[in-house]
CSV table of C-alpha atoms in Angstrom, one decimal:
chain,number,residue,atom,x,y,z
A,165,MET,CA,-16.0,-40.4,35.5
A,166,ASN,CA,-18.6,-37.7,36.0
A,167,LYS,CA,-21.4,-40.2,35.1
A,168,PHE,CA,-20.0,-42.8,37.6
A,169,LEU,CA,-19.9,-40.2,40.4
A,170,SER,CA,-23.5,-39.1,39.6
A,171,ASN,CA,-24.8,-42.6,39.5
A,172,ALA,CA,-23.1,-43.3,42.8
A,173,GLY,CA,-25.1,-40.4,44.3
A,174,VAL,CA,-22.1,-38.2,45.1
A,175,CYS,CA,-23.3,-35.2,43.1
A,176,SER,CA,-24.7,-34.2,39.7
A,177,ARG,CA,-22.5,-34.7,36.6
A,178,ARG,CA,-21.8,-30.9,36.3
A,179,GLU,CA,-20.8,-30.8,40.0
A,180,ALA,CA,-18.6,-33.9,39.4
A,181,ASP,CA,-16.6,-32.1,36.7
A,182,GLU,CA,-15.9,-29.3,39.2
A,183,PHE,CA,-14.8,-31.7,41.9
A,184,ILE,CA,-12.5,-33.6,39.5
A,185,GLN,CA,-10.8,-30.3,38.4
A,186,LYS,CA,-10.3,-29.4,42.1
A,187,GLY,CA,-8.5,-32.7,42.7
A,188,ALA,CA,-11.1,-34.2,45.0
A,189,VAL,CA,-11.3,-37.5,43.1
A,190,LYS,CA,-8.7,-40.3,43.0
A,191,VAL,CA,-8.6,-43.5,40.9
A,192,ASN,CA,-6.5,-46.3,42.3
A,193,ASP,CA,-5.0,-43.8,44.8
A,194,VAL,CA,-4.0,-41.3,42.1
A,195,VAL,CA,-5.5,-37.9,41.8
A,196,VAL,CA,-7.4,-37.5,38.5
A,197,THR,CA,-8.1,-34.0,37.2
A,198,GLU,CA,-8.8,-34.7,33.5
A,199,LEU,CA,-12.4,-34.5,32.5
A,200,GLY,CA,-13.7,-37.5,30.6
A,201,THR,CA,-11.4,-40.0,32.3
A,202,LYS,CA,-12.7,-43.5,31.7
A,203,ILE,CA,-12.8,-46.1,34.5
A,204,THR,CA,-13.4,-49.9,34.7
A,205,ARG,CA,-15.1,-52.1,37.2
A,206,GLN,CA,-11.7,-53.0,38.7
A,207,ASP,CA,-10.8,-49.4,39.4
A,208,VAL,CA,-11.1,-48.1,43.0
A,209,VAL,CA,-12.5,-44.6,43.1
A,210,THR,CA,-12.4,-42.3,46.1
A,211,PHE,CA,-14.0,-38.9,46.7
A,212,ASN,CA,-12.6,-36.7,49.4
A,213,GLU,CA,-10.6,-39.8,50.6
A,214,LYS,CA,-13.8,-41.9,50.9
A,215,PRO,CA,-14.5,-45.0,48.6
A,216,VAL,CA,-17.3,-44.4,46.1
A,217,GLN,CA,-19.7,-47.3,45.3
A,218,ILE,CA,-22.8,-47.4,43.2
A,219,GLU,CA,-25.9,-47.0,45.4
A,220,SER,CA,-29.5,-47.9,45.0
A,221,LYS,CA,-31.5,-44.9,43.6
A,222,VAL,CA,-33.6,-43.0,46.1
A,223,TYR,CA,-36.3,-40.4,45.2
A,224,ILE,CA,-37.9,-38.2,47.8
A,225,VAL,CA,-40.3,-35.2,47.6
A,226,LEU,CA,-40.2,-32.7,50.4
A,227,ASN,CA,-42.6,-30.0,51.4
A,228,LYS,CA,-39.9,-27.4,52.2
A,229,PRO,CA,-40.6,-25.1,55.1
A,230,LYS,CA,-39.6,-21.4,55.4
A,231,ASN,CA,-36.2,-20.5,57.0
A,232,CYS,CA,-34.6,-23.6,55.5
A,233,VAL,CA,-31.7,-23.5,53.0
A,234,THR,CA,-31.6,-25.7,49.9
A,235,THR,CA,-28.1,-27.0,50.3
A,236,SER,CA,-26.3,-30.1,51.5
A,237,ASP,CA,-24.1,-28.2,54.0
A,238,ASP,CA,-24.4,-24.7,55.4
A,239,PRO,CA,-21.3,-22.9,56.9
A,240,GLN,CA,-23.6,-20.7,58.9
A,241,GLU,CA,-25.2,-23.8,60.5
A,242,ARG,CA,-28.7,-22.8,59.5
A,243,LEU,CA,-31.4,-25.4,59.1
A,244,THR,CA,-31.0,-27.2,55.7
A,245,VAL,CA,-33.3,-29.5,53.7
A,246,MET,CA,-30.8,-32.3,54.4
A,247,ASP,CA,-31.6,-31.9,58.1
A,248,LEU,CA,-35.2,-32.7,57.4
A,249,VAL,CA,-34.5,-35.9,55.5
A,250,LYS,CA,-31.4,-37.1,57.4
A,251,ASN,CA,-33.2,-40.3,58.5
A,252,ALA,CA,-34.7,-41.1,55.1
A,253,CYS,CA,-32.0,-43.3,53.8
A,254,GLN,CA,-28.3,-44.3,54.0
A,255,GLU,CA,-27.6,-43.2,50.5
A,256,ARG,CA,-26.2,-39.7,49.9
A,257,ILE,CA,-29.1,-37.7,48.3
A,258,TYR,CA,-29.1,-34.1,47.4
A,259,PRO,CA,-31.7,-31.5,46.3
A,260,VAL,CA,-32.6,-31.0,42.6
A,261,GLY,CA,-32.4,-27.3,41.9
A,262,ARG,CA,-32.9,-24.7,44.6
A,263,LEU,CA,-35.6,-22.9,46.4
A,264,ASP,CA,-34.8,-19.6,48.2
A,265,ARG,CA,-34.5,-19.8,52.0
A,266,ASN,CA,-37.9,-18.3,52.5
A,267,THR,CA,-39.6,-20.0,49.5
A,268,THR,CA,-41.7,-23.1,50.5
A,269,GLY,CA,-43.1,-26.1,48.7
A,270,VAL,CA,-42.2,-28.9,46.4
A,271,LEU,CA,-38.6,-30.0,46.4
A,272,LEU,CA,-37.2,-33.2,44.9
A,273,LEU,CA,-34.1,-34.9,46.5
A,274,THR,CA,-32.4,-37.9,44.9
A,275,ASN,CA,-29.0,-39.6,44.3
A,276,ASP,CA,-29.9,-40.1,40.6
A,277,GLY,CA,-27.3,-37.8,39.0
A,278,ASP,CA,-28.5,-38.3,35.4
A,279,LEU,CA,-32.1,-37.3,36.4
A,280,ALA,CA,-30.9,-34.4,38.4
A,281,SER,CA,-28.8,-33.1,35.5
A,282,LYS,CA,-31.8,-33.4,33.2
A,283,LEU,CA,-34.2,-31.6,35.5
A,284,THR,CA,-31.8,-28.7,36.2
A,285,HIS,CA,-30.6,-28.2,32.6
A,286,PRO,CA,-31.9,-24.9,31.1
A,287,SER,CA,-33.0,-26.7,27.9
A,288,PHE,CA,-35.2,-29.2,29.7
A,289,LYS,CA,-38.6,-27.5,30.2
A,290,LYS,CA,-40.6,-28.6,33.2
A,291,LYS,CA,-43.7,-27.1,34.5
A,292,LYS,CA,-43.7,-25.3,37.9
A,293,ILE,CA,-46.7,-23.7,39.6
A,294,TYR,CA,-46.3,-21.1,42.4
A,295,HIS,CA,-48.8,-19.6,44.8
A,296,VAL,CA,-47.6,-16.0,45.2
A,297,TRP,CA,-48.6,-13.5,48.0
A,298,LEU,CA,-47.9,-9.8,47.2
A,299,ASP,CA,-47.8,-6.7,49.3
A,300,LYS,CA,-50.7,-5.2,47.4
A,301,ASN,CA,-53.4,-6.1,44.9
A,302,VAL,CA,-52.2,-7.0,41.5
A,303,ALA,CA,-53.7,-4.9,38.7
A,304,ILE,CA,-55.3,-6.9,35.9
A,305,GLU,CA,-53.1,-4.9,33.4
A,306,ASP,CA,-50.0,-6.2,35.1
A,307,MET,CA,-51.4,-9.8,35.0
A,308,GLU,CA,-51.8,-9.3,31.3
A,309,LYS,CA,-48.2,-8.0,31.0
A,310,ILE,CA,-46.9,-11.1,32.8
A,311,ALA,CA,-48.9,-13.4,30.5
A,312,ASN,CA,-47.8,-11.6,27.3
A,313,GLY,CA,-44.1,-11.2,28.3
A,314,LEU,CA,-41.8,-8.9,30.2
A,315,GLU,CA,-38.2,-7.8,29.5
A,316,LEU,CA,-35.9,-8.5,32.5
A,317,GLU,CA,-32.2,-7.9,32.7
A,318,ASP,CA,-31.5,-11.4,31.6
A,319,GLY,CA,-34.0,-11.5,28.7
A,320,GLU,CA,-37.7,-11.8,28.1
A,321,ILE,CA,-40.0,-13.9,30.3
A,322,HIS,CA,-43.7,-14.7,30.2
A,323,ALA,CA,-46.0,-16.9,32.3
A,324,ASP,CA,-47.6,-19.9,30.7
A,325,ALA,CA,-50.6,-19.2,32.8
A,326,ILE,CA,-51.5,-16.7,35.5
A,327,SER,CA,-54.7,-16.0,37.6
A,328,TYR,CA,-55.9,-14.7,40.9
A,329,ALA,CA,-55.6,-17.4,43.5
A,330,SER,CA,-58.6,-16.0,45.4
A,331,GLU,CA,-61.7,-14.2,44.1
A,332,ASP,CA,-61.7,-12.2,47.3
A,333,ASP,CA,-58.0,-11.3,47.5
A,334,LYS,CA,-56.3,-9.8,44.5
A,335,SER,CA,-53.0,-9.8,46.3
A,336,GLN,CA,-52.7,-13.6,45.8
A,337,VAL,CA,-51.7,-15.0,42.4
A,338,GLY,CA,-51.2,-18.4,40.9
A,339,ILE,CA,-48.5,-18.5,38.2
A,340,GLU,CA,-47.4,-21.4,36.0
A,341,ILE,CA,-43.9,-21.1,34.5
A,342,HIS,CA,-41.3,-23.3,32.8
A,343,SER,CA,-38.3,-21.1,33.2
A,344,GLY,CA,-35.6,-22.2,35.7
A,345,ARG,CA,-33.9,-18.8,35.9
A,346,ASN,CA,-32.7,-17.6,39.3
A,347,ARG,CA,-35.4,-16.0,41.5
A,348,ILE,CA,-37.5,-15.6,38.4
A,349,VAL,CA,-41.0,-15.3,40.0
A,350,ARG,CA,-39.8,-12.7,42.5
A,351,ARG,CA,-38.1,-10.7,39.8
A,352,ILE,CA,-41.2,-10.8,37.6
A,353,PHE,CA,-43.3,-9.1,40.2
A,354,GLU,CA,-40.5,-6.8,41.4
A,355,SER,CA,-40.1,-5.4,37.9
A,356,LEU,CA,-43.7,-4.2,38.1
A,357,GLY,CA,-43.3,-2.6,41.5
A,358,TYR,CA,-44.6,-5.4,43.7
A,359,HIS,CA,-43.0,-7.1,46.7
A,360,VAL,CA,-43.4,-10.9,47.1
A,361,THR,CA,-44.2,-11.5,50.8
A,362,LYS,CA,-44.7,-15.2,50.5
A,363,LEU,CA,-43.9,-17.8,47.8
A,364,ASP,CA,-45.0,-21.4,47.7
A,365,ARG,CA,-44.1,-23.9,44.9
A,366,VAL,CA,-47.1,-26.2,44.6
A,367,TYR,CA,-46.1,-28.2,41.5
A,368,PHE,CA,-42.7,-29.3,40.1
A,369,ALA,CA,-42.3,-31.6,37.1
A,370,GLY,CA,-45.4,-33.6,37.9
A,371,LEU,CA,-44.9,-33.7,41.6
A,372,THR,CA,-47.1,-32.0,44.2
A,373,LYS,CA,-47.1,-31.6,48.0
A,374,LYS,CA,-50.6,-33.2,48.4
A,375,ASN,CA,-51.1,-34.7,51.9
A,376,LEU,CA,-47.6,-33.5,52.9
A,377,GLY,CA,-47.4,-31.2,55.9
A,378,ARG,CA,-44.8,-28.5,55.9
A,379,GLY,CA,-41.4,-30.0,56.6
A,380,LYS,CA,-42.6,-33.5,55.8
A,381,TRP,CA,-41.4,-35.8,53.0
A,382,ARG,CA,-42.3,-39.1,51.3
A,383,TYR,CA,-40.7,-41.5,48.9
A,384,LEU,CA,-41.8,-41.3,45.2
A,385,ASN,CA,-43.8,-44.3,44.0
A,386,GLU,CA,-42.7,-46.3,40.9
A,387,ARG,CA,-45.1,-44.5,38.6
A,388,GLU,CA,-43.8,-41.1,39.6
A,389,VAL,CA,-40.2,-42.2,39.2
A,390,ASN,CA,-40.9,-43.6,35.7
A,391,ALA,CA,-42.7,-40.4,34.7
A,392,LEU,CA,-39.7,-38.3,35.8
A,393,ARG,CA,-37.2,-40.5,34.0
A,394,MET,CA,-39.2,-40.5,30.8
A,395,GLY,CA,-40.1,-36.8,31.0
A,396,ALA,CA,-43.7,-37.9,30.9
A,397,PHE,CA,-45.1,-34.7,32.5
A,398,GLU,CA,-45.7,-31.1,31.5
C-alpha cells in the first residue's frame, strides 16, 4: 500500500505508513490501517476521500529563496516552495528533504516516492555542498577541526572537504558534506562559536542551481533523472 501511494505521488513511503495508521486511506470504501496491506489493480484507493491514481513521474529542481518554508502546506500561511512551483504540473509533487526557511539553494521536488525515500534515508549518502557566510572570520584551526571531525550532541561529524570561499574574505566558507542530520551545517559552526548569517546549498546529489535565478525552477532532463535513480553521483 505504501509503495502504491508513493508511486501515485501522494507522499513518500514512510509518510504513507503514517497516513495509513491515521485512517486517511480507504480501499474499496473501507478504512485500512494495517501496514503492508496488499492491493490489486481492481481495488479503488482513496486518500482523504479523494481517488488515488498512478501519475506520470515529475522531477523539478528549484533554487529556493530565503523566507520560504519547505513544506506542502503551512498553517501560518507563509510562502512555501509549493507556491513557487504551483503551475509546474498537474501531478502532486513534494519536496525531497528540507531546507530551513532562511536557507537558500538547490531543492528537488518530485512525485517519485521511491526516489524520495532513497534520497532522504540516512543510510543513503549523497553529496551536498554549501556556501556559508559567518559573522566573523573562520580560524584555520577551526577549519581543520571541522575537516578532522567534531563531537556534537548527536554524534561525531566531519566535513568531506572545506575551504575558504574567497581569498579576500575569511568569513565565507565552502563545505562539502554527506550527512543529512538536521541543521547540521549551522550546528557545526555554532559548536565552535560562530553564527551562520547566510547559508546557500549549491549542490545536492548531482544537481546544481546553474542558470537558475533565485525562486526559479526547471524540469530535470532524462540524464539527470537516470543518474538520480541509479545513484550515479557522489
